C-alpha positions as CSV (number, residue, x, y, z in Angstrom):
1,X,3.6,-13.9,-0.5
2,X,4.9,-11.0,1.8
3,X,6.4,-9.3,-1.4
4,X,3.5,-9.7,-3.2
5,X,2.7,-6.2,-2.8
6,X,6.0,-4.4,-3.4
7,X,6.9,-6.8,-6.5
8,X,3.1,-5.5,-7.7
9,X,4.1,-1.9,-7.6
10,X,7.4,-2.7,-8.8
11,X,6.1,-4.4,-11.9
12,X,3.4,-1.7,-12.4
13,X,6.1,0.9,-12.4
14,X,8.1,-0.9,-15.1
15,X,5.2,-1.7,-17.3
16,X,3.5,2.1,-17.4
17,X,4.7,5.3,-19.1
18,X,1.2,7.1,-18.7
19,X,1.8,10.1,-16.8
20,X,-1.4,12.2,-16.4
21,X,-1.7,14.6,-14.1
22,X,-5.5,15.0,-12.8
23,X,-6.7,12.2,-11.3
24,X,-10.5,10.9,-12.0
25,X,-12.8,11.4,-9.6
26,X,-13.1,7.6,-9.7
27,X,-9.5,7.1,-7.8
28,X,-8.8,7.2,-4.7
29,X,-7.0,10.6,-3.5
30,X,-3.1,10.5,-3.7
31,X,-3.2,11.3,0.5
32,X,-6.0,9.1,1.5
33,X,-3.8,6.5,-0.8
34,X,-1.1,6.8,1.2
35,X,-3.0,6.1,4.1
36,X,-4.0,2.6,3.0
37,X,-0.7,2.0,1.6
38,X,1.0,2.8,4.9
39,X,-1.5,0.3,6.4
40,X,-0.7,-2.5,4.2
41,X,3.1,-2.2,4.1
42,X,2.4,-2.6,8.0
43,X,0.3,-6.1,7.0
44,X,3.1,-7.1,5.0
45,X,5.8,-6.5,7.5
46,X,3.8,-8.4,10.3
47,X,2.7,-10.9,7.2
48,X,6.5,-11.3,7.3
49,X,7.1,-11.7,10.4
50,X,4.7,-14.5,10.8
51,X,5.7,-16.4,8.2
52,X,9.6,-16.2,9.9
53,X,7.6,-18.0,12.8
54,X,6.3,-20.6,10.5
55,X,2.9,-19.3,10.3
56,X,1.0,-19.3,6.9
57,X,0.2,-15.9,5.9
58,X,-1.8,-16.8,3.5
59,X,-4.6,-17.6,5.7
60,X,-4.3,-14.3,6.6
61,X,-3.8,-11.5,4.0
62,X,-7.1,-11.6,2.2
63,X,-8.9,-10.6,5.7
64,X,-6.6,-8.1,6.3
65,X,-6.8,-6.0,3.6
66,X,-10.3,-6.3,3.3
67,X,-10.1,-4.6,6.9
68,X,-7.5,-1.6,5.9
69,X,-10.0,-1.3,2.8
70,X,-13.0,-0.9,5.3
71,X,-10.9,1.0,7.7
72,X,-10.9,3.9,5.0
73,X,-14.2,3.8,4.0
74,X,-13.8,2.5,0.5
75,X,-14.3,-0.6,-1.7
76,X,-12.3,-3.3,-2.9
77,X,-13.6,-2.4,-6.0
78,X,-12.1,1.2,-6.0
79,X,-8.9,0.1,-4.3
80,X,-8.1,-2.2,-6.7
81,X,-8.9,0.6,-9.7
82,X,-7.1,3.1,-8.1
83,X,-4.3,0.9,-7.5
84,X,-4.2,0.1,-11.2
85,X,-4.3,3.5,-12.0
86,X,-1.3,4.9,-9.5
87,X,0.4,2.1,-11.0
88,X,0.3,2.8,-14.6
89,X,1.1,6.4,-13.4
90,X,4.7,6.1,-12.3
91,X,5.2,9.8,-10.8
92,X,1.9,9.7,-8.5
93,X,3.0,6.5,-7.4
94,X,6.5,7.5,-6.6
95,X,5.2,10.8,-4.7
96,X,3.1,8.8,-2.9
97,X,5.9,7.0,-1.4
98,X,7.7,9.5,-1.2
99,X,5.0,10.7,1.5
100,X,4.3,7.2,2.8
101,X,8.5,6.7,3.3
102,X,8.6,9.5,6.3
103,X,5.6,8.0,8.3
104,X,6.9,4.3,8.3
105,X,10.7,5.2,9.4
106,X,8.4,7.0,11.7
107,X,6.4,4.3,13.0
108,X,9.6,2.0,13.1
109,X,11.6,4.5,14.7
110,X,8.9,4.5,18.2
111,X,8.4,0.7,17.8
112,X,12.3,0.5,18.3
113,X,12.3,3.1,20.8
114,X,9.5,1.0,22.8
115,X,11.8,-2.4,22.6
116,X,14.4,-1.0,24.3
């Protein structure tokens, strides 16, 4: 379950070879996507963590990405569209990670720093 999301992308990358370059109104901006996407890769990794511990995440993820979902003001219903969409468009998807990479080796980098 905690590389549910990752494999998802993954597979969406593989499958598409649509590459359009305005994005409907309908879809979730590329930056505001990156936000949620930064949130949830921070789920998973906790996700993962817990289940190291022997909790079940899956009691879990459902509620927390409803939350992230909330947290920036949009629907599950658009989420999940817009997710659909970045996926079966290869290069947004890419750029967006390549914006959401920086900001988690970011966040890693000061939660290291605070173990220490």
């Amino acid at each position: 379950m905690k590389i549910f999301f990752p494999c998802l992308c993954i597979i969406c990358i593989f499958i598409s070879c649509r590459n359009n370059q305005q994005i409907p109104k309908t879809i979730i901006e590329k930056d505001s996507m990156v936000l949620i996407l930064n949130d949830i890769q921070i789920i998973e990794a906790g996700l993962g963590i817990a289940h190291n511990n022997g909790v079940k995440e899956s009691n879990y993820i459902v509620p927390f990405y409803k939350k992230v979902i909330e947290k920036h003001k949009q629907s599950s219903e658009r989420f999940i569209l817009s997710l659909e969409y970045y996926c079966q468009n290869p290069r947004l998807l890419d750029e967006s990670y390549q914006k959401l990479l920086p900001i988690l080796i970011e966040k890693q980098t000061i939660f290291n720093n605070k173990k220490q």
